[in-house]
Short mmCIF file of C-alpha atoms in Angstrom, two decimals:
data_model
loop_
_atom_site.label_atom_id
_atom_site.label_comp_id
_atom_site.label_asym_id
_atom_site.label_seq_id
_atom_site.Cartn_x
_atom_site.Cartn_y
_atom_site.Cartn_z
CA UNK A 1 10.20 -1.69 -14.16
CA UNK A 2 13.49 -1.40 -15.85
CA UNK A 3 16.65 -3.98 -14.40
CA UNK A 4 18.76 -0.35 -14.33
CA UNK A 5 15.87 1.65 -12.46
CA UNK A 6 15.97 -1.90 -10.01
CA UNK A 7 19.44 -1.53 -9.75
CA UNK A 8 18.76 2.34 -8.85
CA UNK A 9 16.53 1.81 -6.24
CA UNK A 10 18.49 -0.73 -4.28
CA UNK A 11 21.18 1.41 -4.18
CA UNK A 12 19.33 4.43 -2.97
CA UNK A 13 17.46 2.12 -0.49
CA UNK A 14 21.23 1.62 0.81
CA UNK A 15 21.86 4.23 3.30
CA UNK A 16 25.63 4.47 3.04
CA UNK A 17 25.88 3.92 -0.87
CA UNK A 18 23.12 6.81 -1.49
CA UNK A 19 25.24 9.29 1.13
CA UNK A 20 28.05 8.53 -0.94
CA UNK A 21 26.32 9.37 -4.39
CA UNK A 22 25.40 13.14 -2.65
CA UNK A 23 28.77 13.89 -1.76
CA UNK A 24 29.60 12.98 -4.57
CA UNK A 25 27.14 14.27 -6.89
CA UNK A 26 28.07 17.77 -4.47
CA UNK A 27 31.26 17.55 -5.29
CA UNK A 28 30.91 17.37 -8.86
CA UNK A 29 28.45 19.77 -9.18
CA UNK A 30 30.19 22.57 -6.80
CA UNK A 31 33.64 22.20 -8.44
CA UNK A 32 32.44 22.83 -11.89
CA UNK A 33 30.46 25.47 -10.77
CA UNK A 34 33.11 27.13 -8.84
CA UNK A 35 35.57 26.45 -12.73
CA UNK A 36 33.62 28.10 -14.55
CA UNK A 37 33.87 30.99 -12.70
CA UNK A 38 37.61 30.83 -11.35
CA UNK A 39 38.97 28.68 -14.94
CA UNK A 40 41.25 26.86 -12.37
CA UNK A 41 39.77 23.19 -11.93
CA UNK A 42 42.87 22.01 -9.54
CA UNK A 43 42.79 24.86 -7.20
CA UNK A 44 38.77 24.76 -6.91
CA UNK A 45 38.65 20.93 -6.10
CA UNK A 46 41.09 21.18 -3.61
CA UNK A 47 39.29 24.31 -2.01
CA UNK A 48 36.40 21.60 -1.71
CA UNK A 49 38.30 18.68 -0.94
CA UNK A 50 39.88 20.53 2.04
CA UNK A 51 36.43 21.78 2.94
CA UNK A 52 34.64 18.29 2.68
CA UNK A 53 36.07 16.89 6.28
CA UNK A 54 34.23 19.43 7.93
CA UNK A 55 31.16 19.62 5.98
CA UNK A 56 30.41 15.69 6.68
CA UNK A 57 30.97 16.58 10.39
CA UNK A 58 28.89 19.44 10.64
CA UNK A 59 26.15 17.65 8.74
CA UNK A 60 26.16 14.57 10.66
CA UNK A 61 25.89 16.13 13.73
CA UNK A 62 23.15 18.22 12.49
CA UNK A 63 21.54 15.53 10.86
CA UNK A 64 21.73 12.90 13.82
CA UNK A 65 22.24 14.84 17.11
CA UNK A 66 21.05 18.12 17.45
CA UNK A 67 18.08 18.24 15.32
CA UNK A 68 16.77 14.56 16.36
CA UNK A 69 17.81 14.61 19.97
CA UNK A 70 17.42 19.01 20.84
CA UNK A 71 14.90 19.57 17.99
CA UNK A 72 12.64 17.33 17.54
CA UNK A 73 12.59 17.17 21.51
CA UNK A 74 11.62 20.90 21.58
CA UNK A 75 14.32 21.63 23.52
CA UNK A 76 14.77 24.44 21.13
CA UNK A 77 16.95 26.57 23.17
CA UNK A 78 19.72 24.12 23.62
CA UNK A 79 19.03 23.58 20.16
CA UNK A 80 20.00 27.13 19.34
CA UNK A 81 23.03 27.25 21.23
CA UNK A 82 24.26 24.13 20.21
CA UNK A 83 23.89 25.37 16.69
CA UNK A 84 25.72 28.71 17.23
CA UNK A 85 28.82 26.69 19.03
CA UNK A 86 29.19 24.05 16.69
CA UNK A 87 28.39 26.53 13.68
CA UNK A 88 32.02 28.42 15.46
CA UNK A 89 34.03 25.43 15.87
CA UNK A 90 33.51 24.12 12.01
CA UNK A 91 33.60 27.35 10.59
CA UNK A 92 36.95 27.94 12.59
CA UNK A 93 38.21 24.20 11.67
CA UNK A 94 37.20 25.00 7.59
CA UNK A 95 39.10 28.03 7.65
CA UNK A 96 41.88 26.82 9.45
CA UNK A 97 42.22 23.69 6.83
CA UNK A 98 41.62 26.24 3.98
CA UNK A 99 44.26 28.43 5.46
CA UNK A 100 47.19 25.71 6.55
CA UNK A 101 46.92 23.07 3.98
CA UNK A 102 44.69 24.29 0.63
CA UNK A 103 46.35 27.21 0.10
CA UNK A 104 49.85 26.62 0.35
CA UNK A 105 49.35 24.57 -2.56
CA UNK A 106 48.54 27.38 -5.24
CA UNK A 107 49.20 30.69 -3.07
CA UNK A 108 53.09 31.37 -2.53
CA UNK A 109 53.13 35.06 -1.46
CA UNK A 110 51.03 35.27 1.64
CA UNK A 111 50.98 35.48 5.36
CA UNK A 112 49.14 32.53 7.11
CA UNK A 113 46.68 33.39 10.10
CA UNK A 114 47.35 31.80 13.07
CA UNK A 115 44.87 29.96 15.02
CA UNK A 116 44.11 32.43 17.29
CA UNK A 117 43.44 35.08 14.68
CA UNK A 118 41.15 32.86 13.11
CA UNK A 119 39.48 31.97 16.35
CA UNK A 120 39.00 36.19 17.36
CA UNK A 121 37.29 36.93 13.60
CA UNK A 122 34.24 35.72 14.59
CA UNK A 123 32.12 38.29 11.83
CA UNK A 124 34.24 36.39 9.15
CA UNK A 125 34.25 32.95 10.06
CA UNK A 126 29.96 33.43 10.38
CA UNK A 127 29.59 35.46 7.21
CA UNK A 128 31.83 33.39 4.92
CA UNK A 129 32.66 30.08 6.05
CA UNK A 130 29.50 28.84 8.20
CA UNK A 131 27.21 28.93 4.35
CA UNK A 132 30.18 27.40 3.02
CA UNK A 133 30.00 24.92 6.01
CA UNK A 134 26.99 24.77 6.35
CA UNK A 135 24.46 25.58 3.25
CA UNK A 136 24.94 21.83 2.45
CA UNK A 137 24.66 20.69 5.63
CA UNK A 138 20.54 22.31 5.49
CA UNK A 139 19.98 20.91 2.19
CA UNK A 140 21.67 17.10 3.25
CA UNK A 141 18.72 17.38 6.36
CA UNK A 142 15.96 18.94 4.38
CA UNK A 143 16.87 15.63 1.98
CA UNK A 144 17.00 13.85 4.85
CA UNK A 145 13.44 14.81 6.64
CA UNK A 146 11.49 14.38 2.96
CA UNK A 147 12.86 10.49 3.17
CA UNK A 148 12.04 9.97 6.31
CA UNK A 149 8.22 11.67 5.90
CA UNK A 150 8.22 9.28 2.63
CA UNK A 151 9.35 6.23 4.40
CA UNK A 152 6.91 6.77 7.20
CA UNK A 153 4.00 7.02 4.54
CA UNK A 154 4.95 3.79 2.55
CA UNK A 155 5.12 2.32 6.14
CA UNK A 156 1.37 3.82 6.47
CA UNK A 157 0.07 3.02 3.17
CA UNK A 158 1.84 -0.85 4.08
CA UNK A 159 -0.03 -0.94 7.60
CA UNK A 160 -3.19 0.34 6.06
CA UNK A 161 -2.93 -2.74 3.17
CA UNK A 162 -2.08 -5.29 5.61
CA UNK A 163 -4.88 -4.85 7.95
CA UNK A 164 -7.05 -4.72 4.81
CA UNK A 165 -5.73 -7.83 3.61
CA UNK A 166 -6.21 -9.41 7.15
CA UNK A 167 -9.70 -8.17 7.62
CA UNK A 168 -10.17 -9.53 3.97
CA UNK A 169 -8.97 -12.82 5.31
CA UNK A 170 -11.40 -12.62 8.36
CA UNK A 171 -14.35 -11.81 6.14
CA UNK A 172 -13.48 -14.78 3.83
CA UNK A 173 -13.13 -17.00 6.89
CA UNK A 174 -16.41 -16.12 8.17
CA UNK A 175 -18.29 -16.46 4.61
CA UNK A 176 -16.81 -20.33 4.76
CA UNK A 177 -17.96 -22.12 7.57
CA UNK A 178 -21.54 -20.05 6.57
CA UNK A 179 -21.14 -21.89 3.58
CA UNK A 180 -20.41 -25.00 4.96
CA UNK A 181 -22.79 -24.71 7.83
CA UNK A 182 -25.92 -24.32 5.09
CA UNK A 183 -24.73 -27.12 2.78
CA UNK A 184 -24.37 -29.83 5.64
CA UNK A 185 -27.54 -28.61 6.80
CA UNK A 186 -28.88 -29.82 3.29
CA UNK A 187 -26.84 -32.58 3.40
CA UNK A 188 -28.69 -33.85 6.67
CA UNK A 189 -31.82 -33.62 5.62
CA UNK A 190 -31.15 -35.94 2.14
CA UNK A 191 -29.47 -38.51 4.63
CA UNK A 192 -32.74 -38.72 6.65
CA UNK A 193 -34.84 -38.99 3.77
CA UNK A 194 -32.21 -41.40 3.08
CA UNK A 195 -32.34 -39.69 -0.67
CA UNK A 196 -29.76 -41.50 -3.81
CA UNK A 197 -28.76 -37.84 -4.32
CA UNK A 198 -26.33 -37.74 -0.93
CA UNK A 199 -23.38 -38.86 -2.40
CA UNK A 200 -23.74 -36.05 -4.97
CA UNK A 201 -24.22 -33.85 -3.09
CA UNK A 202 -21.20 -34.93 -0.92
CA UNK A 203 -19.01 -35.23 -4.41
CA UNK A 204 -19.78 -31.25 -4.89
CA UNK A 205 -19.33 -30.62 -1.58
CA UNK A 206 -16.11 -31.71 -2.08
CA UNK A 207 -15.28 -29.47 -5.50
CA UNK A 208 -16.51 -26.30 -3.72
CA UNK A 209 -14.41 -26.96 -0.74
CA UNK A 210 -11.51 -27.65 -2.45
CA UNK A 211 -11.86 -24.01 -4.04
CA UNK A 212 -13.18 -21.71 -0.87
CA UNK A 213 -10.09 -23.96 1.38
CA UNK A 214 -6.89 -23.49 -1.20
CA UNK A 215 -7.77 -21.02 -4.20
CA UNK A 216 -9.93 -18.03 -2.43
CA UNK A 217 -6.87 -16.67 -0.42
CA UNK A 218 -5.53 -15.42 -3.59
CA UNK A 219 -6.18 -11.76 -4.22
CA UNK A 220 -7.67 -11.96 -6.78
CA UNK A 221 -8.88 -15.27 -9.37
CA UNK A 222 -10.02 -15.48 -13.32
CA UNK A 223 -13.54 -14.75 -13.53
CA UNK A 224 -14.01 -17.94 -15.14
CA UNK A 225 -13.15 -19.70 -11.95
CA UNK A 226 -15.93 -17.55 -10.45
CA UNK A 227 -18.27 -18.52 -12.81
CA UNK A 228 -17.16 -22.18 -11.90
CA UNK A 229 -17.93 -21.59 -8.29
CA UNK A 230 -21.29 -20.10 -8.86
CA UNK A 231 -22.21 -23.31 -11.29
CA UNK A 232 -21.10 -25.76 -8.20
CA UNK A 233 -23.02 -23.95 -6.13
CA UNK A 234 -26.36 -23.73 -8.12
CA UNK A 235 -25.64 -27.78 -9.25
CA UNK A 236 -25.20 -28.40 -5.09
CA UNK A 237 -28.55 -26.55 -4.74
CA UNK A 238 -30.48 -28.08 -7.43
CA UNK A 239 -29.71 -31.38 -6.41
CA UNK A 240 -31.47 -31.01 -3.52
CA UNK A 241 -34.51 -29.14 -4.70
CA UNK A 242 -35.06 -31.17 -7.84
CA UNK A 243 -37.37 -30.07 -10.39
CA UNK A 244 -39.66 -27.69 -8.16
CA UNK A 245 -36.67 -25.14 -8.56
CA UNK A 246 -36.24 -23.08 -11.82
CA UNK A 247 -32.89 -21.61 -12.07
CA UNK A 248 -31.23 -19.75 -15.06
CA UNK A 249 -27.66 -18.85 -15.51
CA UNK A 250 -26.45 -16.74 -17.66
CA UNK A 251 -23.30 -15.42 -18.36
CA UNK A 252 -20.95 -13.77 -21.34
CA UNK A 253 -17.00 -12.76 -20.93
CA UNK A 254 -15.45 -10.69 -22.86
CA UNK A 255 -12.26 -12.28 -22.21
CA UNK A 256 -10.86 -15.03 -19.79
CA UNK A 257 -7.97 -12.80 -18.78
CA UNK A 258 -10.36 -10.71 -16.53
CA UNK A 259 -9.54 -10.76 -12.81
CA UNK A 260 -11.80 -10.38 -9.98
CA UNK A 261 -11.28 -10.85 -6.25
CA UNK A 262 -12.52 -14.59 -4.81
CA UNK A 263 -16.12 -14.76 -2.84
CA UNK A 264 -17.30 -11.43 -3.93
CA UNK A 265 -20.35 -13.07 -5.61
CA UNK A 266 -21.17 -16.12 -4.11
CA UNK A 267 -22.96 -14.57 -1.49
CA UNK A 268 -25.71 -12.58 -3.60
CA UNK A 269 -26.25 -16.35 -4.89
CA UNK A 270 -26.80 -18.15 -1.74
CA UNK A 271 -28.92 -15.13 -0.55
CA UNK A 272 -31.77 -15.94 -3.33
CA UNK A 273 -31.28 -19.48 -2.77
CA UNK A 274 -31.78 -19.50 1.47
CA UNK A 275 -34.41 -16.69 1.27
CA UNK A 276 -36.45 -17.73 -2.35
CA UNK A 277 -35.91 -21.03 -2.82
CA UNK A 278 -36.04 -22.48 0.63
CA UNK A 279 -39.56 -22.21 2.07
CA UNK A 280 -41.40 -21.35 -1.54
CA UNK A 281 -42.83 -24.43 -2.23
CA UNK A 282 -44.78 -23.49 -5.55
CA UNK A 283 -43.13 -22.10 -7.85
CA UNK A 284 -39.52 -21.48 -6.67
CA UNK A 285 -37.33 -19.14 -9.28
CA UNK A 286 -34.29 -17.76 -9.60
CA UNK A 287 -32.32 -15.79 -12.24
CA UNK A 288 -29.05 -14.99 -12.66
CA UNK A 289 -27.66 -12.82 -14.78
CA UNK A 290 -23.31 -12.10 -15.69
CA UNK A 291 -21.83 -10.46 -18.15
CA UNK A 292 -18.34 -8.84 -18.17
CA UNK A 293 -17.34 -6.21 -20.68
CA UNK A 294 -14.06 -3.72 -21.35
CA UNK A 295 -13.89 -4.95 -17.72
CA UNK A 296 -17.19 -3.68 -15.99
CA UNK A 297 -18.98 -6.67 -14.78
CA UNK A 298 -22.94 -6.15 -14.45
CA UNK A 299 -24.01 -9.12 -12.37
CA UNK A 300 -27.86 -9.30 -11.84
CA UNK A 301 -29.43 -11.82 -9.28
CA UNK A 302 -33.50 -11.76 -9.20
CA UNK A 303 -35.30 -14.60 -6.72
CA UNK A 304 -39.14 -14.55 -5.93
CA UNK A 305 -40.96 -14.73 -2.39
CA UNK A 306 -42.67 -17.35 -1.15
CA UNK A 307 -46.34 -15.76 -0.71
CA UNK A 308 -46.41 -16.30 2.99
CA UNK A 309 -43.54 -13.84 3.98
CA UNK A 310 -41.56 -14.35 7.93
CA UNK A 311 -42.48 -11.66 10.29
CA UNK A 312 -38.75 -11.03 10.37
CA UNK A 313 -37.66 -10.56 7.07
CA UNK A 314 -34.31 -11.26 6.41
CA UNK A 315 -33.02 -8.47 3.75
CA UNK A 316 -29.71 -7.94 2.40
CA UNK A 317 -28.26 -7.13 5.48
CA UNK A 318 -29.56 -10.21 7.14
CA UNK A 319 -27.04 -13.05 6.44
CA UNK A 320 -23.58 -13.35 7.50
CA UNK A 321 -22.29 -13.76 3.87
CA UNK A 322 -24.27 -10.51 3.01
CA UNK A 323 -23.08 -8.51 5.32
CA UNK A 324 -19.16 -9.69 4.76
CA UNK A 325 -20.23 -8.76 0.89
CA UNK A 326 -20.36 -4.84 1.23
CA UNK A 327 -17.15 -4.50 3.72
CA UNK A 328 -15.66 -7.01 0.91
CA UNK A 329 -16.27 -4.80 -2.40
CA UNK A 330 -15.56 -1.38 0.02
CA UNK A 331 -11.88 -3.10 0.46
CA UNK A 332 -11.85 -4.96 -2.66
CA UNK A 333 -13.02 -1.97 -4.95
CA UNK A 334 -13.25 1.42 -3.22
CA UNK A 335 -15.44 3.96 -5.32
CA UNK A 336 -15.67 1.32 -8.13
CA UNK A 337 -18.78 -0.84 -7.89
CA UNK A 338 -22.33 0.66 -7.55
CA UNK A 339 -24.99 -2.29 -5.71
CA UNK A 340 -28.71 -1.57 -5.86
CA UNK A 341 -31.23 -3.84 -3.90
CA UNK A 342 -34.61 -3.97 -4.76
CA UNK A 343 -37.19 -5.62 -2.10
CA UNK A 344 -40.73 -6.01 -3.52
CA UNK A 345 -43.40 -8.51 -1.85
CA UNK A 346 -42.91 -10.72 -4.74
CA UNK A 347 -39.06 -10.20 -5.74
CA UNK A 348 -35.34 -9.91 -4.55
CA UNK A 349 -33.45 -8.67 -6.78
CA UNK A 350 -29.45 -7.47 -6.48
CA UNK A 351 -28.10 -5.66 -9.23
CA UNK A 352 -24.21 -5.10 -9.20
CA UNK A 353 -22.18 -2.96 -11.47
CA UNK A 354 -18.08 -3.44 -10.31
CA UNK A 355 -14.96 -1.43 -12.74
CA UNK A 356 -12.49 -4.51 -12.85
CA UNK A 357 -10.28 -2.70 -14.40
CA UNK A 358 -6.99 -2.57 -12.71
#
């Protein structure tokens, strides 16, 4: 955005300043209008500079009395009647101006009407001088109702982003202590076994908290730093499995400048890890597959089954970190990722397609 369209927009935002550019603009607009008809500039802008007093009172009060307080009340009969009365008074008060002070100025042979005869033509002062009144007093409120419709949408589309963002913030807070719940669980059992790899393990503990704690509230991170996260996480892992685990990661980036919301993946990961790896004692394996191109991101996660399956299988809607997942993308990327699950008796497999394309 431009510094002059900035400029622009604060002073519209400015109630007074952007009044003051309609009359204005009005002004402008109705004088040269009424010139090139006439050819007599002076005597047109005073016709509308005598008018003007009465045109900002009649639109005021239509603006911020009778249609918010009769109107929009549906007290449309004192509505009516207010706007019959008041339409007399300022259509009597224009032509009394126009007749008393404008045209004095540049009429010299002509007989002034007196109040009262201004008062007892009622036909005239309706027919002629209530549109003069008050056919910019309609368009100042039909201006006025289109801001306020738009200003109560922004403040919709602003509620509706900041209870995404919050429930964003509640999923993310849940996925974390899952996170940290299943990796001091691991923890635990190397300190029993009293294993060399616990202070490992504690080191990476450390890295990944230091990332889920102060970089995931961001909206969104490099993918690189994803990538990061997901190698902590497998390293964490493999420490404590050793060599009975086979794990493969794979990834290619088009380019580091690709942006994708925090925690969106790290799930699928843990999934294969607490459901393949955990309780397969033969041959435990797990693949994962990244690759990020023109900003579509196909991320592919396949773990196998231990051959004696729970009665209660746990599928992709089992953990909490799962079921965050699919709220997350439906937030994070509405009608821009496609996720397909496939759950044989030997394999898991999670195959993600997301536009990261902003």
């Amino acid at each position: 955005m431009s510094r002059g369209s900035t400029f622009m927009d604060r002073i519209l935002e400015n109630k007074v300043f952007s009044h003051i550019i309609f009359w204005m603009v009005y002004m402008v607009f109705s004088t040269t209008l009424a010139t090139m008809n006439s050819g007599r500039f002076s005597e047109e802008l005073i016709k509308y500079l005598v008018l003007l007093p009465t045109q900002l009172i009649a639109s005021y009060v239509l603006i911020y009395f009778q249609v918010p307080k009769l109107s929009m009340k549906k007290k449309y009969l004192f509505f009516f009647l207010s706007l019959i009365f008041f339409g007399y008074i300022f259509s009597a008060m224009a032509r009394f101006n126009m007749v008393h002070i404008a045209e004095p100025l540049f009429r010299k042979d002509f007989v002034q009407e007196s109040l009262v005869e201004i008062l007892s033509d009622v036909y005239y002062l309706l027919a002629v001088y209530f549109p003069s009144v008050y056919g910019v007093a309609f368009i100042l409120l039909i201006i006025h109702m289109l801001k306020k419709r738009s200003d109560a949408q922004q403040q919709i589309e602003i509620l509706k982003k900041e209870k995404a963002t919050n429930e964003l913030k509640f999923l993310r807070a849940q996925i974390q202590p899952h996170f940290l719940f299943n990796t001091l669980n691991n923890l635990y059992a190397l300190t029993l076994t009293k294993s060399d790899l616990a202070p490992q393990v504690v080191l990476k503990l450390s890295e990944l908290l230091d990332f889920i704690l102060y970089q995931s509230n961001q909206a969104t991170i490099s993918i690189e730093k994803e990538i990061e996260l997901i190698q902590g996480f497998i390293d964490l892992e493999s420490l404590r499995y050793g060599d009975i685990l086979k794990v493969t990661f794979d990834h290619k980036i088009d380019t580091t400048q690709t942006k994708i919301s925090p925690l969106i993946l790290l799930p699928f990961v843990e999934n294969a890890f607490k459901h393949g790896a955990a309780g397969n004692n033969e041959d435990p394996t797990i693949d994962i597959q990244l690759n990020v191109e023109n900003g579509t991101l196909d991320f592919r996660v396949c773990n196998n089954k231990p051959k004696i399956v729970a009665k209660k299988k746990e599928n992709m809607s089992g953990g909490i970190g799962t079921q965050n997942l699919k709220r997350q993308l439906e937030l994070n990327y509405p009608e821009k990722y496609h996720l397909d699950v496939q759950d044989s008796e030997e394999e898991y497999i999670i195959s993600l397609t997301l536009d990261l394309n902003q």
